[in-house]
């Protein structure tokens, strides 16, 4: 499996969509989550910070939710971009998505000190709406499962 | 409505459960979310940090998910503690909960520069499991709705 994402969709977002705390390359304090293709699945790799504790030894659930969230919008963007004939790295600006809903099931405590890998499968549920099914692994163990419904960003958002 | 939580359940957690990035009083980098009763509902107030951006002007969804998550476990703890005859501040250690599942519906973009208020209603679904229905307000506007299923922490967790 991919250990590092080479061509991430977030690298291609225009500047005004690159301030996200989870995945914006221009947010100095943020997580800089990066999502790319691994065959027909999508992948995001992230190493939690020392402070991302739930109880000592385990990863904070809100961080896992954040990972699933940004992995979801990134995966939806990858999918629609590919449907439109494009791949990250080809110089074409990808479509931008927002999260409509987020679901996380915490399957087991997620150990710290291991990089987390979110692996996603994208399902088109409407031409402007995608559902992303995600599993979060710590090493070989699936510790959380998530579902994000992501919608193409309304034009009104970008005008703010 | 309560603007500041006076007696928060998180103030009563024992030290080994007080390192949570979302609500642990001993996590120096964390959010220090604090959840208390407001009549029969529960409330958590939080002012997002400047870096908690989705797109400029709006709050990051993962932060809202984190707020709903810790508000959920805190509310469940408040509810079982009250059922057992206790209130935060009376010196009795409250029961500890973990999140089994988390759902967030993002109703509308959440403006920054306004404190967020999570208001919860707790439903007992099993003697050791509570469902917390939460609405997150920015000012008078409900911007997100959430549902957390929180379960009494298994004894095995605390031994780690």
PDB file of N, CA, C and O in Angstrom, chain B residues 14 24 30 38 44 65 70 109 143 147:
ATOM      1  N   UNK B  14     -10.787  11.951  37.051  1.00  0.00           N
ATOM      2  CA  UNK B  14      -9.484  11.694  37.679  1.00  0.00           C
ATOM      3  C   UNK B  14      -8.352  11.999  36.690  1.00  0.00           C
ATOM      4  O   UNK B  14      -8.566  12.075  35.480  1.00  0.00           O
ATOM      5  N   UNK B  24      -9.493  17.413  28.120  1.00  0.00           N
ATOM      6  CA  UNK B  24      -8.668  17.106  29.289  1.00  0.00           C
ATOM      7  C   UNK B  24      -8.049  18.363  29.890  1.00  0.00           C
ATOM      8  O   UNK B  24      -7.360  19.106  29.202  1.00  0.00           O
ATOM      9  N   UNK B  30      -4.540  21.230  24.374  1.00  0.00           N
ATOM     10  CA  UNK B  30      -5.904  20.856  23.980  1.00  0.00           C
ATOM     11  C   UNK B  30      -6.917  21.981  24.094  1.00  0.00           C
ATOM     12  O   UNK B  30      -6.588  23.133  24.421  1.00  0.00           O
ATOM     13  N   UNK B  38     -27.483  22.607  32.131  1.00  0.00           N
ATOM     14  CA  UNK B  38     -28.264  23.837  32.081  1.00  0.00           C
ATOM     15  C   UNK B  38     -29.711  23.359  32.160  1.00  0.00           C
ATOM     16  O   UNK B  38     -30.352  23.098  31.140  1.00  0.00           O
ATOM     17  N   UNK B  44     -21.865  23.024  26.366  1.00  0.00           N
ATOM     18  CA  UNK B  44     -20.424  23.219  26.264  1.00  0.00           C
ATOM     19  C   UNK B  44     -20.214  24.464  25.400  1.00  0.00           C
ATOM     20  O   UNK B  44     -20.832  24.583  24.341  1.00  0.00           O
ATOM     21  N   UNK B  65     -16.882  18.622  14.912  1.00  0.00           N
ATOM     22  CA  UNK B  65     -17.011  17.196  15.248  1.00  0.00           C
ATOM     23  C   UNK B  65     -16.373  16.908  16.600  1.00  0.00           C
ATOM     24  O   UNK B  65     -16.913  16.142  17.413  1.00  0.00           O
ATOM     25  N   UNK B  70     -16.693  15.400  22.409  1.00  0.00           N
ATOM     26  CA  UNK B  70     -16.417  15.557  23.850  1.00  0.00           C
ATOM     27  C   UNK B  70     -17.649  16.031  24.614  1.00  0.00           C
ATOM     28  O   UNK B  70     -17.841  15.657  25.781  1.00  0.00           O
ATOM     29  N   UNK B 109     -22.868  26.782   6.939  1.00  0.00           N
ATOM     30  CA  UNK B 109     -21.502  27.194   7.296  1.00  0.00           C
ATOM     31  C   UNK B 109     -21.494  27.884   8.657  1.00  0.00           C
ATOM     32  O   UNK B 109     -22.386  28.688   8.954  1.00  0.00           O
ATOM     33  N   UNK B 143     -25.947  25.624  13.492  1.00  0.00           N
ATOM     34  CA  UNK B 143     -25.089  25.378  12.322  1.00  0.00           C
ATOM     35  C   UNK B 143     -24.779  23.903  12.111  1.00  0.00           C
ATOM     36  O   UNK B 143     -24.376  23.503  11.017  1.00  0.00           O
ATOM     37  N   UNK B 147     -24.972  13.527  16.869  1.00  0.00           N
ATOM     38  CA  UNK B 147     -25.447  12.440  17.717  1.00  0.00           C
ATOM     39  C   UNK B 147     -24.234  11.605  18.116  1.00  0.00           C
ATOM     40  O   UNK B 147     -23.458  11.172  17.255  1.00  0.00           O
TER      41      UNK B 147
END
